[in-house]
PDB file of C-alpha atoms and ligand atoms in Angstrom:
ATOM      1  CA  MET A 448      -1.879 -25.897  17.017  1.00 58.00           C
ATOM      2  CA  GLU A 449      -0.282 -24.664  20.252  1.00 72.00           C
ATOM      3  CA  LYS A 450      -2.271 -21.817  21.752  1.00 87.00           C
ATOM      4  CA  GLU A 451      -0.464 -18.579  22.436  1.00 94.00           C
ATOM      5  CA  ALA A 452       0.013 -17.803  26.131  1.00 96.00           C
ATOM      6  CA  VAL A 453      -1.030 -14.257  27.057  1.00 97.00           C
ATOM      7  CA  LEU A 454      -0.510 -14.191  30.793  1.00 98.00           C
ATOM      8  CA  THR A 455       1.130 -16.583  33.215  1.00 98.00           C
ATOM      9  CA  VAL A 456       0.524 -16.734  36.948  1.00 98.00           C
ATOM     10  CA  SER A 457       3.495 -18.197  38.856  1.00 98.00           C
ATOM     11  CA  ASP A 458       3.485 -19.253  42.496  1.00 98.00           C
ATOM     12  CA  LEU A 459       0.995 -16.523  43.332  1.00 98.00           C
ATOM     13  CA  SER A 460      -0.033 -16.354  46.980  1.00 98.00           C
ATOM     14  CA  LEU A 461      -2.174 -13.632  48.499  1.00 98.00           C
ATOM     15  CA  TYR A 462      -3.023 -12.795  52.099  1.00 97.00           C
ATOM     16  CA  TYR A 463      -5.706 -10.495  53.467  1.00 97.00           C
ATOM     17  CA  SER A 464      -3.901  -9.613  56.736  1.00 96.00           C
ATOM     18  CA  LYS A 465      -3.090 -13.113  58.060  1.00 94.00           C
ATOM     19  CA  LYS A 466      -5.713 -14.953  56.034  1.00 96.00           C
ATOM     20  CA  LYS A 467      -4.287 -16.797  53.053  1.00 97.00           C
ATOM     21  CA  ALA A 468      -6.758 -16.414  50.185  1.00 98.00           C
ATOM     22  CA  LEU A 469      -4.585 -17.738  47.348  1.00 98.00           C
ATOM     23  CA  ASN A 470      -2.077 -20.538  47.774  1.00 98.00           C
ATOM     24  CA  THR A 471       0.755 -20.841  45.212  1.00 98.00           C
ATOM     25  CA  ILE A 472      -1.383 -20.547  42.101  1.00 98.00           C
ATOM     26  CA  ASN A 473       0.194 -21.490  38.778  1.00 98.00           C
ATOM     27  CA  MET A 474      -1.777 -21.129  35.568  1.00 98.00           C
ATOM     28  CA  THR A 475      -1.584 -19.716  32.063  1.00 98.00           C
ATOM     29  CA  PHE A 476      -4.265 -17.808  30.184  1.00 98.00           C
ATOM     30  CA  TYR A 477      -4.360 -18.245  26.421  1.00 97.00           C
ATOM     31  CA  LYS A 478      -5.060 -15.756  23.653  1.00 97.00           C
ATOM     32  CA  ASN A 479      -8.559 -15.596  22.193  1.00 97.00           C
ATOM     33  CA  GLU A 480      -9.923 -17.996  24.750  1.00 97.00           C
ATOM     34  CA  ILE A 481     -12.478 -17.669  27.494  1.00 98.00           C
ATOM     35  CA  THR A 482     -11.141 -19.067  30.763  1.00 98.00           C
ATOM     36  CA  ALA A 483     -13.666 -19.719  33.524  1.00 98.00           C
ATOM     37  CA  LEU A 484     -12.805 -19.700  37.245  1.00 98.00           C
ATOM     38  CA  ILE A 485     -15.234 -21.850  39.209  1.00 98.00           C
ATOM     39  CA  GLY A 486     -15.497 -23.110  42.775  1.00 97.00           C
ATOM     40  CA  PRO A 487     -17.553 -22.641  45.926  1.00 96.00           C
ATOM     41  CA  SER A 488     -18.097 -19.299  47.576  1.00 95.00           C
ATOM     42  CA  GLY A 489     -14.965 -17.943  49.240  1.00 95.00           C
ATOM     43  CA  CYS A 490     -12.530 -20.210  47.343  1.00 97.00           C
ATOM     44  CA  GLY A 491     -10.627 -17.216  45.951  1.00 97.00           C
ATOM     45  CA  LYS A 492     -11.998 -16.848  42.405  1.00 97.00           C
ATOM     46  CA  SER A 493     -12.567 -13.086  42.598  1.00 97.00           C
ATOM     47  CA  THR A 494      -9.297 -12.585  44.448  1.00 97.00           C
ATOM     48  CA  LEU A 495      -7.411 -14.354  41.655  1.00 98.00           C
ATOM     49  CA  LEU A 496      -9.276 -12.395  38.974  1.00 98.00           C
ATOM     50  CA  ARG A 497      -8.597  -9.086  40.718  1.00 97.00           C
ATOM     51  CA  SER A 498      -4.905  -9.994  41.066  1.00 97.00           C
ATOM     52  CA  ILE A 499      -4.618 -10.065  37.283  1.00 97.00           C
ATOM     53  CA  ASN A 500      -5.040  -6.294  36.974  1.00 95.00           C
ATOM     54  CA  ARG A 501      -3.790  -5.432  40.447  1.00 96.00           C
ATOM     55  CA  MET A 502      -7.164  -4.377  41.799  1.00 94.00           C
ATOM     56  CA  ASN A 503      -6.114  -5.981  45.102  1.00 92.00           C
ATOM     57  CA  ASP A 504      -3.421  -3.331  45.469  1.00 86.00           C
ATOM     58  CA  LEU A 505      -6.201  -0.971  46.443  1.00 86.00           C
ATOM     59  CA  ILE A 506      -6.715  -2.972  49.684  1.00 93.00           C
ATOM     60  CA  PRO A 507      -4.103  -1.944  52.284  1.00 93.00           C
ATOM     61  CA  THR A 508      -4.062  -5.291  54.185  1.00 96.00           C
ATOM     62  CA  VAL A 509      -3.148  -7.339  51.114  1.00 97.00           C
ATOM     63  CA  THR A 510       0.271  -8.951  50.659  1.00 96.00           C
ATOM     64  CA  ILE A 511       1.180 -10.801  47.509  1.00 96.00           C
ATOM     65  CA  THR A 512       4.071 -13.075  46.590  1.00 96.00           C
ATOM     66  CA  GLY A 513       4.833 -14.711  43.279  1.00 97.00           C
ATOM     67  CA  ALA A 514       4.516 -13.203  39.826  1.00 97.00           C
ATOM     68  CA  ILE A 515       2.137 -12.613  36.953  1.00 98.00           C
ATOM     69  CA  ASP A 516       3.948 -12.343  33.640  1.00 98.00           C
ATOM     70  CA  TYR A 517       2.329 -10.345  30.891  1.00 97.00           C
ATOM     71  CA  LYS A 518       4.162  -9.257  27.752  1.00 92.00           C
ATOM     72  CA  GLY A 519       7.489 -10.379  29.178  1.00 91.00           C
ATOM     73  CA  LYS A 520       7.160  -8.399  32.417  1.00 94.00           C
ATOM     74  CA  ASN A 521       5.974  -9.155  35.926  1.00 97.00           C
ATOM     75  CA  ILE A 522       2.923  -6.929  36.429  1.00 97.00           C
ATOM     76  CA  TYR A 523       3.895  -6.698  40.114  1.00 96.00           C
ATOM     77  CA  SER A 524       7.198  -5.047  39.251  1.00 95.00           C
ATOM     78  CA  PRO A 525       7.316  -1.581  40.871  1.00 92.00           C
ATOM     79  CA  LYS A 526       7.894  -0.046  37.429  1.00 92.00           C
ATOM     80  CA  VAL A 527       4.433  -1.028  36.187  1.00 95.00           C
ATOM     81  CA  ASP A 528       1.902   1.813  35.971  1.00 94.00           C
ATOM     82  CA  THR A 529      -1.342   0.320  37.286  1.00 94.00           C
ATOM     83  CA  VAL A 530      -3.507   2.861  35.439  1.00 91.00           C
ATOM     84  CA  ASP A 531      -2.016   1.759  32.117  1.00 92.00           C
ATOM     85  CA  LEU A 532      -2.176  -1.881  33.189  1.00 95.00           C
ATOM     86  CA  ARG A 533      -5.903  -1.625  33.923  1.00 94.00           C
ATOM     87  CA  LYS A 534      -6.504  -0.229  30.440  1.00 92.00           C
ATOM     88  CA  GLU A 535      -4.794  -3.223  28.878  1.00 95.00           C
ATOM     89  CA  ILE A 536      -6.434  -5.606  31.329  1.00 97.00           C
ATOM     90  CA  GLY A 537      -9.937  -4.206  31.801  1.00 95.00           C
ATOM     91  CA  MET A 538     -12.610  -5.348  34.217  1.00 95.00           C
ATOM     92  CA  VAL A 539     -16.383  -5.798  34.146  1.00 94.00           C
ATOM     93  CA  PHE A 540     -18.105  -6.246  37.504  1.00 94.00           C
ATOM     94  CA  GLN A 541     -21.083  -8.214  38.784  1.00 92.00           C
ATOM     95  CA  GLN A 542     -23.302  -5.159  39.171  1.00 92.00           C
ATOM     96  CA  PRO A 543     -23.404  -3.072  36.016  1.00 93.00           C
ATOM     97  CA  ASN A 544     -21.722   0.187  37.105  1.00 93.00           C
ATOM     98  CA  PRO A 545     -22.285   2.863  34.467  1.00 95.00           C
ATOM     99  CA  PHE A 546     -21.402   6.400  35.501  1.00 96.00           C
ATOM    100  CA  PRO A 547     -24.335   8.812  35.832  1.00 96.00           C
ATOM    101  CA  PHE A 548     -23.586  10.304  32.421  1.00 96.00           C
ATOM    102  CA  SER A 549     -24.860   9.750  28.910  1.00 98.00           C
ATOM    103  CA  ILE A 550     -24.190   6.481  27.112  1.00 98.00           C
ATOM    104  CA  TYR A 551     -21.719   8.349  24.890  1.00 98.00           C
ATOM    105  CA  GLU A 552     -19.807   9.849  27.814  1.00 97.00           C
ATOM    106  CA  ASN A 553     -19.632   6.484  29.545  1.00 97.00           C
ATOM    107  CA  VAL A 554     -17.940   4.941  26.531  1.00 98.00           C
ATOM    108  CA  VAL A 555     -15.458   7.778  25.959  1.00 97.00           C
ATOM    109  CA  TYR A 556     -14.633   8.188  29.660  1.00 95.00           C
ATOM    110  CA  GLY A 557     -11.156   6.601  29.443  1.00 92.00           C
ATOM    111  CA  LEU A 558     -10.284   8.536  26.293  1.00 94.00           C
ATOM    112  CA  ARG A 559     -11.365  11.851  27.852  1.00 95.00           C
ATOM    113  CA  LEU A 560      -9.086  11.062  30.823  1.00 90.00           C
ATOM    114  CA  LYS A 561      -6.265  10.626  28.331  1.00 88.00           C
ATOM    115  CA  GLY A 562      -7.079  14.070  26.903  1.00 93.00           C
ATOM    116  CA  VAL A 563      -8.502  12.913  23.565  1.00 93.00           C
ATOM    117  CA  LYS A 564     -10.631  15.750  22.135  1.00 94.00           C
ATOM    118  CA  ASP A 565     -11.016  14.855  18.451  1.00 97.00           C
ATOM    119  CA  LYS A 566     -14.797  14.515  18.058  1.00 96.00           C
ATOM    120  CA  ALA A 567     -14.601  12.390  14.922  1.00 97.00           C
ATOM    121  CA  LEU A 568     -12.275   9.972  16.696  1.00 96.00           C
ATOM    122  CA  LEU A 569     -14.483   9.837  19.795  1.00 97.00           C
ATOM    123  CA  ASP A 570     -17.570   9.227  17.634  1.00 98.00           C
ATOM    124  CA  GLU A 571     -15.796   6.398  15.864  1.00 97.00           C
ATOM    125  CA  VAL A 572     -14.674   4.764  19.114  1.00 96.00           C
ATOM    126  CA  VAL A 573     -18.210   5.025  20.521  1.00 97.00           C
ATOM    127  CA  GLU A 574     -19.722   3.346  17.482  1.00 97.00           C
ATOM    128  CA  ASN A 575     -17.095   0.608  17.243  1.00 95.00           C
ATOM    129  CA  SER A 576     -17.126  -0.158  20.967  1.00 95.00           C
ATOM    130  CA  LEU A 577     -20.915  -0.292  21.201  1.00 96.00           C
ATOM    131  CA  LYS A 578     -21.037  -2.487  18.096  1.00 94.00           C
ATOM    132  CA  ALA A 579     -18.447  -4.858  19.543  1.00 92.00           C
ATOM    133  CA  ALA A 580     -20.382  -4.950  22.811  1.00 92.00           C
ATOM    134  CA  ASN A 581     -23.473  -5.986  20.871  1.00 92.00           C
ATOM    135  CA  ILE A 582     -25.605  -2.974  21.841  1.00 94.00           C
ATOM    136  CA  TRP A 583     -25.188  -0.386  19.072  1.00 96.00           C
ATOM    137  CA  ASP A 584     -28.559  -1.010  17.420  1.00 96.00           C
ATOM    138  CA  GLU A 585     -30.367  -0.612  20.729  1.00 96.00           C
ATOM    139  CA  VAL A 586     -28.747   2.701  21.687  1.00 98.00           C
ATOM    140  CA  LYS A 587     -27.572   4.413  18.502  1.00 98.00           C
ATOM    141  CA  ASP A 588     -30.479   6.887  18.592  1.00 98.00           C
ATOM    142  CA  ILE A 589     -30.191   7.660  22.317  1.00 98.00           C
ATOM    143  CA  LEU A 590     -26.441   8.067  22.727  1.00 98.00           C
ATOM    144  CA  HIS A 591     -26.883  11.305  24.665  1.00 98.00           C
ATOM    145  CA  SER A 592     -29.435   9.906  27.118  1.00 98.00           C
ATOM    146  CA  SER A 593     -28.397   8.777  30.569  1.00 98.00           C
ATOM    147  CA  ALA A 594     -26.913   5.279  30.752  1.00 97.00           C
ATOM    148  CA  LEU A 595     -28.826   4.867  34.009  1.00 97.00           C
ATOM    149  CA  GLY A 596     -32.077   4.739  32.024  1.00 97.00           C
ATOM    150  CA  LEU A 597     -31.076   1.463  30.364  1.00 96.00           C
ATOM    151  CA  SER A 598     -32.003  -2.016  31.550  1.00 94.00           C
ATOM    152  CA  GLY A 599     -29.441  -3.889  33.674  1.00 93.00           C
ATOM    153  CA  GLY A 600     -28.401  -6.039  30.721  1.00 93.00           C
ATOM    154  CA  GLN A 601     -28.002  -3.010  28.463  1.00 95.00           C
ATOM    155  CA  GLN A 602     -26.011  -1.225  31.171  1.00 96.00           C
ATOM    156  CA  GLN A 603     -23.701  -4.220  31.427  1.00 92.00           C
ATOM    157  CA  ARG A 604     -23.053  -4.134  27.672  1.00 94.00           C
ATOM    158  CA  VAL A 605     -22.363  -0.366  27.874  1.00 96.00           C
ATOM    159  CA  CYS A 606     -19.860  -1.160  30.646  1.00 96.00           C
ATOM    160  CA  ILE A 607     -18.262  -3.722  28.332  1.00 94.00           C
ATOM    161  CA  ALA A 608     -18.115  -1.029  25.594  1.00 96.00           C
ATOM    162  CA  ARG A 609     -16.451   1.348  28.090  1.00 96.00           C
ATOM    163  CA  VAL A 610     -13.730  -1.268  28.679  1.00 94.00           C
ATOM    164  CA  LEU A 611     -13.321  -1.898  24.932  1.00 94.00           C
ATOM    165  CA  ALA A 612     -12.958   1.819  24.158  1.00 95.00           C
ATOM    166  CA  VAL A 613      -9.472   1.941  25.690  1.00 93.00           C
ATOM    167  CA  ASN A 614      -8.346  -0.964  23.542  1.00 91.00           C
ATOM    168  CA  PRO A 615      -7.635  -3.710  26.080  1.00 95.00           C
ATOM    169  CA  GLU A 616      -6.023  -7.053  25.387  1.00 97.00           C
ATOM    170  CA  ILE A 617      -7.586  -8.962  28.269  1.00 98.00           C
ATOM    171  CA  ILE A 618     -11.070  -8.524  29.752  1.00 97.00           C
ATOM    172  CA  LEU A 619     -11.743  -9.775  33.282  1.00 97.00           C
ATOM    173  CA  MET A 620     -15.373 -10.402  34.132  1.00 96.00           C
ATOM    174  CA  ASP A 621     -16.500 -11.047  37.699  1.00 96.00           C
ATOM    175  CA  GLU A 622     -19.871 -12.811  37.557  1.00 95.00           C
ATOM    176  CA  PRO A 623     -20.963 -10.438  34.778  1.00 93.00           C
ATOM    177  CA  THR A 624     -24.389 -11.994  34.293  1.00 93.00           C
ATOM    178  CA  SER A 625     -25.425 -12.997  37.792  1.00 91.00           C
ATOM    179  CA  ALA A 626     -27.366  -9.759  38.389  1.00 88.00           C
ATOM    180  CA  LEU A 627     -29.190 -10.068  35.047  1.00 86.00           C
ATOM    181  CA  ASP A 628     -32.393 -11.755  33.889  1.00 89.00           C
ATOM    182  CA  PRO A 629     -31.870 -14.855  31.691  1.00 91.00           C
ATOM    183  CA  ILE A 630     -32.475 -13.053  28.383  1.00 91.00           C
ATOM    184  CA  SER A 631     -30.054 -10.235  29.220  1.00 88.00           C
ATOM    185  CA  ALA A 632     -27.570 -12.809  30.493  1.00 91.00           C
ATOM    186  CA  ALA A 633     -27.802 -14.676  27.199  1.00 93.00           C
ATOM    187  CA  ARG A 634     -27.071 -11.442  25.274  1.00 89.00           C
ATOM    188  CA  VAL A 635     -23.980 -10.846  27.406  1.00 90.00           C
ATOM    189  CA  GLU A 636     -22.853 -14.455  26.821  1.00 94.00           C
ATOM    190  CA  GLU A 637     -23.292 -13.987  23.053  1.00 92.00           C
ATOM    191  CA  THR A 638     -21.267 -10.800  23.331  1.00 91.00           C
ATOM    192  CA  MET A 639     -18.469 -12.662  25.101  1.00 94.00           C
ATOM    193  CA  LEU A 640     -18.338 -15.311  22.404  1.00 95.00           C
ATOM    194  CA  GLU A 641     -18.026 -12.559  19.767  1.00 92.00           C
ATOM    195  CA  LEU A 642     -15.390 -10.721  21.807  1.00 92.00           C
ATOM    196  CA  LYS A 643     -13.084 -13.686  22.205  1.00 94.00           C
ATOM    197  CA  LYS A 644     -12.240 -13.419  18.497  1.00 94.00           C
ATOM    198  CA  ASP A 645     -10.355 -10.222  19.306  1.00 94.00           C
ATOM    199  CA  TYR A 646      -9.693 -10.388  23.039  1.00 95.00           C
ATOM    200  CA  THR A 647      -8.774 -12.802  25.789  1.00 97.00           C
ATOM    201  CA  ILE A 648     -11.399 -13.205  28.497  1.00 98.00           C
ATOM    202  CA  ALA A 649     -11.314 -14.524  32.066  1.00 98.00           C
ATOM    203  CA  ILE A 650     -14.624 -14.938  33.838  1.00 98.00           C
ATOM    204  CA  VAL A 651     -15.606 -15.806  37.399  1.00 98.00           C
ATOM    205  CA  THR A 652     -18.892 -17.642  37.408  1.00 96.00           C
ATOM    206  CA  HIS A 653     -21.070 -19.503  39.871  1.00 93.00           C
ATOM    207  CA  SER A 654     -22.920 -21.098  37.004  1.00 93.00           C
ATOM    208  CA  MET A 655     -21.435 -24.357  35.852  1.00 93.00           C
ATOM    209  CA  GLN A 656     -23.829 -24.270  32.896  1.00 94.00           C
ATOM    210  CA  GLN A 657     -22.394 -20.914  31.905  1.00 95.00           C
ATOM    211  CA  ALA A 658     -18.804 -22.146  32.267  1.00 96.00           C
ATOM    212  CA  SER A 659     -19.521 -25.214  30.151  1.00 96.00           C
ATOM    213  CA  ARG A 660     -21.465 -23.191  27.536  1.00 96.00           C
ATOM    214  CA  ILE A 661     -18.972 -20.458  26.880  1.00 97.00           C
ATOM    215  CA  SER A 662     -15.506 -21.230  28.212  1.00 98.00           C
ATOM    216  CA  ASP A 663     -12.644 -22.959  26.455  1.00 98.00           C
ATOM    217  CA  ARG A 664     -10.757 -23.726  29.642  1.00 98.00           C
ATOM    218  CA  THR A 665     -11.916 -24.048  33.233  1.00 98.00           C
ATOM    219  CA  ALA A 666     -10.047 -23.709  36.517  1.00 98.00           C
ATOM    220  CA  PHE A 667     -11.596 -25.281  39.616  1.00 98.00           C
ATOM    221  CA  MET A 668     -10.559 -23.674  42.901  1.00 98.00           C
ATOM    222  CA  LEU A 669     -11.066 -24.726  46.498  1.00 97.00           C
ATOM    223  CA  ASP A 670      -9.866 -22.971  49.688  1.00 97.00           C
ATOM    224  CA  GLY A 671      -7.419 -20.765  47.811  1.00 98.00           C
ATOM    225  CA  ASN A 672      -5.933 -23.688  45.875  1.00 98.00           C
ATOM    226  CA  LEU A 673      -6.137 -24.348  42.163  1.00 98.00           C
ATOM    227  CA  ILE A 674      -7.316 -27.943  42.218  1.00 98.00           C
ATOM    228  CA  GLU A 675      -7.609 -28.633  38.516  1.00 98.00           C
ATOM    229  CA  TYR A 676      -7.190 -26.622  35.323  1.00 98.00           C
ATOM    230  CA  ASN A 677      -7.913 -28.074  31.927  1.00 97.00           C
ATOM    231  CA  ASP A 678      -9.977 -27.647  28.791  1.00 97.00           C
ATOM    232  CA  THR A 679     -13.600 -27.197  29.759  1.00 98.00           C
ATOM    233  CA  LYS A 680     -14.802 -30.492  28.264  1.00 97.00           C
ATOM    234  CA  SER A 681     -12.289 -32.486  30.289  1.00 97.00           C
ATOM    235  CA  ILE A 682     -13.186 -30.682  33.505  1.00 97.00           C
ATOM    236  CA  PHE A 683     -16.893 -31.351  33.100  1.00 96.00           C
ATOM    237  CA  LEU A 684     -16.851 -34.768  31.411  1.00 96.00           C
ATOM    238  CA  ASN A 685     -13.714 -36.348  32.720  1.00 96.00           C
ATOM    239  CA  PRO A 686     -12.284 -34.557  35.767  1.00 97.00           C
ATOM    240  CA  GLU A 687      -9.064 -35.947  37.169  1.00 97.00           C
ATOM    241  CA  LYS A 688      -9.517 -34.951  40.797  1.00 97.00           C
ATOM    242  CA  GLN A 689     -12.157 -36.241  43.186  1.00 96.00           C
ATOM    243  CA  GLU A 690     -12.845 -32.723  44.509  1.00 96.00           C
ATOM    244  CA  THR A 691     -13.582 -31.469  40.989  1.00 97.00           C
ATOM    245  CA  SER A 692     -15.883 -34.380  40.339  1.00 96.00           C
ATOM    246  CA  ASP A 693     -17.715 -33.810  43.642  1.00 95.00           C
ATOM    247  CA  TYR A 694     -18.143 -30.091  42.928  1.00 95.00           C
ATOM    248  CA  ILE A 695     -19.411 -30.403  39.376  1.00 94.00           C
ATOM    249  CA  SER A 696     -21.813 -33.145  40.384  1.00 91.00           C
ATOM    250  CA  GLY A 697     -23.244 -30.805  43.011  1.00 86.00           C
ATOM    251  CA  LYS A 698     -22.024 -32.632  46.145  1.00 81.00           C
ATOM    252  CA  PHE A 699     -20.930 -29.319  47.715  1.00 76.00           C
ATOM    253  CA  GLY A 700     -20.714 -25.603  47.012  1.00 71.00           C
TER     254      GLY A 700
HETATM  255  N1  ATP B1009     -11.264  -7.346  51.094  1.00 63.51           N
HETATM  256  C1  ATP B1009     -11.148  -8.466  51.800  1.00 63.51           C
HETATM  257  N2  ATP B1009     -10.683  -8.442  53.067  1.00 63.51           N
HETATM  258  C2  ATP B1009     -10.542  -9.571  53.791  1.00 63.51           C
HETATM  259  N3  ATP B1009     -10.852 -10.803  53.337  1.00 63.51           N
HETATM  260  C3  ATP B1009     -11.323 -10.888  52.083  1.00 63.51           C
HETATM  261  C4  ATP B1009     -11.503  -9.739  51.243  1.00 63.51           C
HETATM  262  N4  ATP B1009     -11.992 -10.137  50.058  1.00 63.51           N
HETATM  263  C5  ATP B1009     -12.118 -11.482  50.134  1.00 63.51           C
HETATM  264  N5  ATP B1009     -11.718 -11.935  51.346  1.00 63.51           N
HETATM  265  C6  ATP B1009     -11.697 -13.350  51.805  1.00 63.51           C
HETATM  266  O1  ATP B1009     -10.862 -14.090  50.916  1.00 63.51           O
HETATM  267  C7  ATP B1009     -11.447 -15.339  50.598  1.00 63.51           C
HETATM  268  C8  ATP B1009     -11.649 -15.448  49.100  1.00 63.51           C
HETATM  269  O2  ATP B1009     -12.642 -14.493  48.712  1.00 63.51           O
HETATM  270  P1  ATP B1009     -13.084 -14.299  47.191  1.00 63.51           P
HETATM  271  O3  ATP B1009     -14.053 -13.172  47.171  1.00 63.51           O
HETATM  272  O4  ATP B1009     -11.898 -14.217  46.339  1.00 63.51           O
HETATM  273  O5  ATP B1009     -13.814 -15.679  46.918  1.00 63.51           O
HETATM  274  P2  ATP B1009     -14.813 -16.084  45.750  1.00 63.51           P
HETATM  275  O6  ATP B1009     -14.464 -17.485  45.405  1.00 63.51           O
HETATM  276  O7  ATP B1009     -14.768 -15.092  44.659  1.00 63.51           O
HETATM  277  O8  ATP B1009     -16.197 -16.013  46.505  1.00 63.51           O
HETATM  278  P3  ATP B1009     -17.666 -15.671  45.962  1.00 63.51           P
HETATM  279  O9  ATP B1009     -17.957 -16.741  44.995  1.00 63.51           O
HETATM  280  O10 ATP B1009     -18.515 -15.752  47.184  1.00 63.51           O
HETATM  281  O11 ATP B1009     -17.594 -14.305  45.359  1.00 63.51           O
HETATM  282  C9  ATP B1009     -12.751 -15.424  51.409  1.00 63.51           C
HETATM  283  O12 ATP B1009     -12.499 -16.106  52.592  1.00 63.51           O
HETATM  284  C10 ATP B1009     -13.074 -13.966  51.680  1.00 63.51           C
HETATM  285  O13 ATP B1009     -13.787 -13.830  52.881  1.00 63.51           O
END
């Protein structure tokens, strides 16, 4: 069955001042899939990921050409409200970044900003988001303790719950497990596999094992170019391009 496209990147180029970091990228992300972006350091993975919810707009030297179509609109159209966009296309970072508040307040942060006051509703969102992020059982009795008291892996799952609480469609994850120990990383990977039933996920990873374990599709990037994009099995078992083959066999990067 044809997969449903959620977001399409068309001829996207991005400069930091004069440095070209993305060169005419074309790719489509599909619903309920995990798409991995791989490639050596500096190839533009994080830049591409951050372009998908316009995080690069926060950098004054950035210029962008091309388009990213989401729900029939170019997200770079001046009419798009980036605050709303970043709720629909949420982001989880490499370093878990909980706010210095309770676990509960971390999860409801986005809803409080929207002015939601209904306690029963907030309680429900907290429970559902923490359950979906695979951490409810560990924190349900300490919801009002500081999130900073949790382990790194638990903090990362609370950050995932914070993203889920505002009901996103797409979750962008920039090396979400690289700061975690292997057991915590495995819990986050399990969480991602659960989440893809309801969400679409794009992940930047340095770990080819991680990409091959959890992603449905993999994009290999080099020097700002998208070299090859295919289902993950094909990329790892039968790459079409020599550069892809060299990278996955560890010849560089
Ligand atoms: N804020 C910035 N200002 C200027 N140049 C930047 C900025 N962010 C990234 N770059 C440059 O753009 C290029 C792509 O960087 P990017 O972080 O997207 O690569 P990456 O593949 O994610 O790397 P890594 O795997 O090391 O995180 C690099 O040459 C980097 O130095």
